[in-house]
Amino acid sequence: MELRKNLIDIFKVVGNDEELLRLLYYPTDPLNQSKQDVKSLPDYADIRKERIMRSPKTDDITNKEICRVCVYFGNRNNGRSNSHFAHQDVVFDIYCHIDKYDSNDARSLWIADRLNGILHDEHITGFSKTKSDQMFIIGNPPSGYIGYKYIYEFVSENY
């Protein structure tokens, strides 16, 4: 198995997408070309670290007004016809502060659309293209936030 490598591969694709970074960072008119690219901001490393995480961490955003995507692995189902491969879920939790971001432009859904544009039917890691067939509302998001859980699946090695 190369689960660590698989997660890093996915994280690199998501974490380096300028459009996604803009959606996570700028509260209004995020795709306006007159705004500086997030990657060129002096505190880019800190912005990315706070806005895109490799774990389902939310305990630090209650007193903040940000957007965050948490990326981590979910369920894994061993292949029925070939024991060398398994279906691996990768989970994206999308959190947006309602007043600062989501009430202006449905930012959480905009972020979900962008993730789908980056990931759906793309070969990023493992042995298959990523597929998405599940999206859920997060029932208990941090106070002041709306949250959605997006689940993608890909095939990876099972040995």
PDB file of C-alpha atoms in Angstrom:
ATOM      1  CA  MET A   1       0.000   0.000   0.000  1.00  0.00           C
ATOM      2  CA  GLU A   2       1.074   3.523  -0.653  1.00  0.00           C
ATOM      3  CA  LEU A   3      -1.601   5.364   1.298  1.00  0.00           C
ATOM      4  CA  ARG A   4       0.728   8.108   2.480  1.00  0.00           C
ATOM      5  CA  LYS A   5       1.873   8.762  -1.081  1.00  0.00           C
ATOM      6  CA  ASN A   6      -1.726   8.699  -2.337  1.00  0.00           C
ATOM      7  CA  LEU A   7      -2.788  11.324   0.197  1.00  0.00           C
ATOM      8  CA  ILE A   8       0.222  13.516  -0.584  1.00  0.00           C
ATOM      9  CA  ASP A   9      -0.511  13.280  -4.337  1.00  0.00           C
ATOM     10  CA  ILE A  10      -4.087  14.420  -3.807  1.00  0.00           C
ATOM     11  CA  PHE A  11      -3.080  17.130  -1.348  1.00  0.00           C
ATOM     12  CA  LYS A  12      -0.573  18.571  -3.830  1.00  0.00           C
ATOM     13  CA  VAL A  13      -3.186  18.867  -6.567  1.00  0.00           C
ATOM     14  CA  VAL A  14      -5.750  20.489  -4.287  1.00  0.00           C
ATOM     15  CA  GLY A  15      -3.277  22.654  -2.375  1.00  0.00           C
ATOM     16  CA  ASN A  16      -1.687  24.135  -5.480  1.00  0.00           C
ATOM     17  CA  ASP A  17      -4.867  25.135  -7.293  1.00  0.00           C
ATOM     18  CA  GLU A  18      -4.904  28.941  -7.432  1.00  0.00           C
ATOM     19  CA  GLU A  19      -8.641  29.190  -8.058  1.00  0.00           C
ATOM     20  CA  LEU A  20      -9.393  27.067  -4.992  1.00  0.00           C
ATOM     21  CA  LEU A  21      -6.938  29.108  -2.913  1.00  0.00           C
ATOM     22  CA  ARG A  22      -8.680  32.308  -3.992  1.00  0.00           C
ATOM     23  CA  LEU A  23     -12.079  30.873  -3.057  1.00  0.00           C
ATOM     24  CA  LEU A  24     -10.757  29.908   0.367  1.00  0.00           C
ATOM     25  CA  TYR A  25      -9.014  33.219   1.017  1.00  0.00           C
ATOM     26  CA  TYR A  26     -10.770  36.246  -0.494  1.00  0.00           C
ATOM     27  CA  PRO A  27     -14.147  37.060   1.141  1.00  0.00           C
ATOM     28  CA  THR A  28     -15.562  38.942  -1.855  1.00  0.00           C
ATOM     29  CA  ASP A  29     -15.050  38.686  -5.584  1.00  0.00           C
ATOM     30  CA  PRO A  30     -12.364  36.005  -5.182  1.00  0.00           C
ATOM     31  CA  LEU A  31     -11.664  35.435  -8.872  1.00  0.00           C
ATOM     32  CA  ASN A  32     -11.155  39.111  -9.680  1.00  0.00           C
ATOM     33  CA  GLN A  33      -7.865  39.222 -11.585  1.00  0.00           C
ATOM     34  CA  SER A  34      -6.935  42.547  -9.996  1.00  0.00           C
ATOM     35  CA  LYS A  35      -6.458  40.694  -6.707  1.00  0.00           C
ATOM     36  CA  GLN A  36      -3.044  39.247  -6.066  1.00  0.00           C
ATOM     37  CA  ASP A  37      -2.566  35.497  -6.542  1.00  0.00           C
ATOM     38  CA  VAL A  38      -2.672  33.813  -3.143  1.00  0.00           C
ATOM     39  CA  LYS A  39       0.527  31.921  -3.962  1.00  0.00           C
ATOM     40  CA  SER A  40       2.375  35.222  -4.331  1.00  0.00           C
ATOM     41  CA  LEU A  41       1.285  36.647  -0.968  1.00  0.00           C
ATOM     42  CA  PRO A  42       4.082  36.901   1.621  1.00  0.00           C
ATOM     43  CA  ASP A  43       2.161  34.732   4.100  1.00  0.00           C
ATOM     44  CA  TYR A  44       1.097  32.136   1.512  1.00  0.00           C
ATOM     45  CA  ALA A  45       2.541  29.189   3.471  1.00  0.00           C
ATOM     46  CA  ASP A  46       0.538  30.152   6.564  1.00  0.00           C
ATOM     47  CA  ILE A  47      -2.620  30.758   4.526  1.00  0.00           C
ATOM     48  CA  ARG A  48      -2.386  27.350   2.877  1.00  0.00           C
ATOM     49  CA  LYS A  49      -1.608  25.641   6.182  1.00  0.00           C
ATOM     50  CA  GLU A  50      -4.691  27.191   7.785  1.00  0.00           C
ATOM     51  CA  ARG A  51      -7.081  26.785   4.845  1.00  0.00           C
ATOM     52  CA  ILE A  52      -6.219  23.271   3.584  1.00  0.00           C
ATOM     53  CA  MET A  53      -5.531  20.579   6.179  1.00  0.00           C
ATOM     54  CA  ARG A  54      -4.734  16.873   5.983  1.00  0.00           C
ATOM     55  CA  SER A  55      -7.052  16.020   8.860  1.00  0.00           C
ATOM     56  CA  PRO A  56     -10.610  16.778   9.958  1.00  0.00           C
ATOM     57  CA  LYS A  57      -9.588  19.637  12.275  1.00  0.00           C
ATOM     58  CA  THR A  58     -12.098  22.362  13.144  1.00  0.00           C
ATOM     59  CA  ASP A  59     -11.567  23.162  16.822  1.00  0.00           C
ATOM     60  CA  ASP A  60      -9.452  26.195  15.933  1.00  0.00           C
ATOM     61  CA  ILE A  61     -11.903  27.987  13.607  1.00  0.00           C
ATOM     62  CA  THR A  62     -14.786  28.761  15.966  1.00  0.00           C
ATOM     63  CA  ASN A  63     -13.397  32.221  16.733  1.00  0.00           C
ATOM     64  CA  LYS A  64     -12.230  32.863  13.168  1.00  0.00           C
ATOM     65  CA  GLU A  65     -14.067  33.761   9.992  1.00  0.00           C
ATOM     66  CA  ILE A  66     -12.432  31.648   7.288  1.00  0.00           C
ATOM     67  CA  CYS A  67     -13.031  28.920   4.727  1.00  0.00           C
ATOM     68  CA  ARG A  68     -11.258  25.590   5.155  1.00  0.00           C
ATOM     69  CA  VAL A  69     -11.024  22.296   3.296  1.00  0.00           C
ATOM     70  CA  CYS A  70     -10.005  19.226   5.293  1.00  0.00           C
ATOM     71  CA  VAL A  71      -8.577  16.365   3.210  1.00  0.00           C
ATOM     72  CA  TYR A  72      -8.253  12.870   4.671  1.00  0.00           C
ATOM     73  CA  PHE A  73      -8.903   9.227   3.897  1.00  0.00           C
ATOM     74  CA  GLY A  74     -12.165   7.515   4.730  1.00  0.00           C
ATOM     75  CA  ASN A  75     -13.377   3.985   4.124  1.00  0.00           C
ATOM     76  CA  ARG A  76     -11.352   1.400   2.264  1.00  0.00           C
ATOM     77  CA  ASN A  77     -12.956  -1.636   0.634  1.00  0.00           C
ATOM     78  CA  ASN A  78     -10.831  -4.532  -0.520  1.00  0.00           C
ATOM     79  CA  GLY A  79     -11.289  -5.600  -4.106  1.00  0.00           C
ATOM     80  CA  ARG A  80     -13.697  -8.475  -4.476  1.00  0.00           C
ATOM     81  CA  SER A  81     -12.373  -9.797  -7.758  1.00  0.00           C
ATOM     82  CA  ASN A  82      -8.720  -8.856  -7.286  1.00  0.00           C
ATOM     83  CA  SER A  83      -7.189  -8.837  -3.824  1.00  0.00           C
ATOM     84  CA  HIS A  84      -4.285  -6.670  -5.008  1.00  0.00           C
ATOM     85  CA  PHE A  85      -6.475  -3.568  -5.263  1.00  0.00           C
ATOM     86  CA  ALA A  86      -8.886  -1.714  -3.000  1.00  0.00           C
ATOM     87  CA  HIS A  87     -11.388   1.114  -3.357  1.00  0.00           C
ATOM     88  CA  GLN A  88     -10.192   4.015  -1.215  1.00  0.00           C
ATOM     89  CA  ASP A  89     -12.389   6.959  -0.193  1.00  0.00           C
ATOM     90  CA  VAL A  90     -10.838  10.389   0.114  1.00  0.00           C
ATOM     91  CA  VAL A  91     -12.947  12.833   2.099  1.00  0.00           C
ATOM     92  CA  PHE A  92     -13.123  16.598   1.679  1.00  0.00           C
ATOM     93  CA  ASP A  93     -14.832  18.537   4.443  1.00  0.00           C
ATOM     94  CA  ILE A  94     -15.660  22.057   3.299  1.00  0.00           C
ATOM     95  CA  TYR A  95     -16.269  24.686   5.990  1.00  0.00           C
ATOM     96  CA  CYS A  96     -17.245  28.281   5.249  1.00  0.00           C
ATOM     97  CA  HIS A  97     -18.047  31.038   7.682  1.00  0.00           C
ATOM     98  CA  ILE A  98     -21.657  31.868   6.909  1.00  0.00           C
ATOM     99  CA  ASP A  99     -21.665  35.642   7.420  1.00  0.00           C
ATOM    100  CA  LYS A 100     -18.273  36.486   5.926  1.00  0.00           C
ATOM    101  CA  TYR A 101     -18.293  34.085   2.946  1.00  0.00           C
ATOM    102  CA  ASP A 102     -21.254  31.807   2.359  1.00  0.00           C
ATOM    103  CA  SER A 103     -24.156  34.242   2.604  1.00  0.00           C
ATOM    104  CA  ASN A 104     -22.547  36.446  -0.077  1.00  0.00           C
ATOM    105  CA  ASP A 105     -22.121  33.919  -2.878  1.00  0.00           C
ATOM    106  CA  ALA A 106     -22.839  30.350  -1.669  1.00  0.00           C
ATOM    107  CA  ARG A 107     -19.085  29.972  -1.242  1.00  0.00           C
ATOM    108  CA  SER A 108     -19.246  26.455   0.195  1.00  0.00           C
ATOM    109  CA  LEU A 109     -20.948  25.172  -2.944  1.00  0.00           C
ATOM    110  CA  TRP A 110     -18.577  27.174  -5.143  1.00  0.00           C
ATOM    111  CA  ILE A 111     -15.668  25.448  -3.400  1.00  0.00           C
ATOM    112  CA  ALA A 112     -17.396  22.075  -3.863  1.00  0.00           C
ATOM    113  CA  ASP A 113     -17.793  22.815  -7.570  1.00  0.00           C
ATOM    114  CA  ARG A 114     -14.113  23.736  -7.853  1.00  0.00           C
ATOM    115  CA  LEU A 115     -13.012  20.562  -6.065  1.00  0.00           C
ATOM    116  CA  ASN A 116     -15.149  18.569  -8.468  1.00  0.00           C
ATOM    117  CA  GLY A 117     -13.540  20.391 -11.391  1.00  0.00           C
ATOM    118  CA  ILE A 118     -10.083  19.530 -10.099  1.00  0.00           C
ATOM    119  CA  LEU A 119     -10.717  15.921  -9.097  1.00  0.00           C
ATOM    120  CA  HIS A 120     -13.612  14.279 -10.917  1.00  0.00           C
ATOM    121  CA  ASP A 121     -12.602  11.746 -13.535  1.00  0.00           C
ATOM    122  CA  GLU A 122      -8.918  12.663 -13.177  1.00  0.00           C
ATOM    123  CA  HIS A 123      -6.048  10.247 -12.657  1.00  0.00           C
ATOM    124  CA  ILE A 124      -4.234  11.773  -9.689  1.00  0.00           C
ATOM    125  CA  THR A 125      -2.962   8.771  -7.765  1.00  0.00           C
ATOM    126  CA  GLY A 126      -3.431   5.038  -7.518  1.00  0.00           C
ATOM    127  CA  PHE A 127      -4.740   3.013 -10.455  1.00  0.00           C
ATOM    128  CA  SER A 128      -7.923   4.752 -11.461  1.00  0.00           C
ATOM    129  CA  LYS A 129      -9.548   8.063 -12.054  1.00  0.00           C
ATOM    130  CA  THR A 130     -11.253   9.680  -9.081  1.00  0.00           C
ATOM    131  CA  LYS A 131     -15.022   9.373  -8.935  1.00  0.00           C
ATOM    132  CA  SER A 132     -17.473  11.219  -6.731  1.00  0.00           C
ATOM    133  CA  ASP A 133     -20.895   9.964  -5.866  1.00  0.00           C
ATOM    134  CA  GLN A 134     -21.437  11.248  -2.351  1.00  0.00           C
ATOM    135  CA  MET A 135     -22.008  14.682  -0.847  1.00  0.00           C
ATOM    136  CA  PHE A 136     -23.470  15.281   2.589  1.00  0.00           C
ATOM    137  CA  ILE A 137     -24.280  18.274   4.734  1.00  0.00           C
ATOM    138  CA  ILE A 138     -22.168  18.266   7.902  1.00  0.00           C
ATOM    139  CA  GLY A 139     -24.756  18.231  10.660  1.00  0.00           C
ATOM    140  CA  ASN A 140     -22.760  19.792  13.454  1.00  0.00           C
ATOM    141  CA  PRO A 141     -20.302  22.298  11.985  1.00  0.00           C
ATOM    142  CA  PRO A 142     -18.487  24.799  14.198  1.00  0.00           C
ATOM    143  CA  SER A 143     -20.652  27.695  15.335  1.00  0.00           C
ATOM    144  CA  GLY A 144     -21.161  30.230  12.540  1.00  0.00           C
ATOM    145  CA  TYR A 145     -20.146  27.791   9.785  1.00  0.00           C
ATOM    146  CA  ILE A 146     -21.804  25.676   7.126  1.00  0.00           C
ATOM    147  CA  GLY A 147     -20.147  22.426   6.154  1.00  0.00           C
ATOM    148  CA  TYR A 148     -20.308  19.854   3.392  1.00  0.00           C
ATOM    149  CA  LYS A 149     -18.605  16.476   3.136  1.00  0.00           C
ATOM    150  CA  TYR A 150     -17.596  15.418  -0.362  1.00  0.00           C
ATOM    151  CA  ILE A 151     -16.368  11.843  -0.856  1.00  0.00           C
ATOM    152  CA  TYR A 152     -14.314  10.706  -3.833  1.00  0.00           C
ATOM    153  CA  GLU A 153     -13.083   7.211  -4.576  1.00  0.00           C
ATOM    154  CA  PHE A 154     -10.063   5.833  -6.368  1.00  0.00           C
ATOM    155  CA  VAL A 155      -8.452   2.422  -6.686  1.00  0.00           C
ATOM    156  CA  SER A 156      -5.147   1.822  -4.918  1.00  0.00           C
ATOM    157  CA  GLU A 157      -2.784  -1.038  -4.233  1.00  0.00           C
ATOM    158  CA  ASN A 158      -3.732  -3.428  -1.481  1.00  0.00           C
ATOM    159  CA  TYR A 159      -0.389  -4.954  -0.586  1.00  0.00           C
TER     160      TYR A 159
END
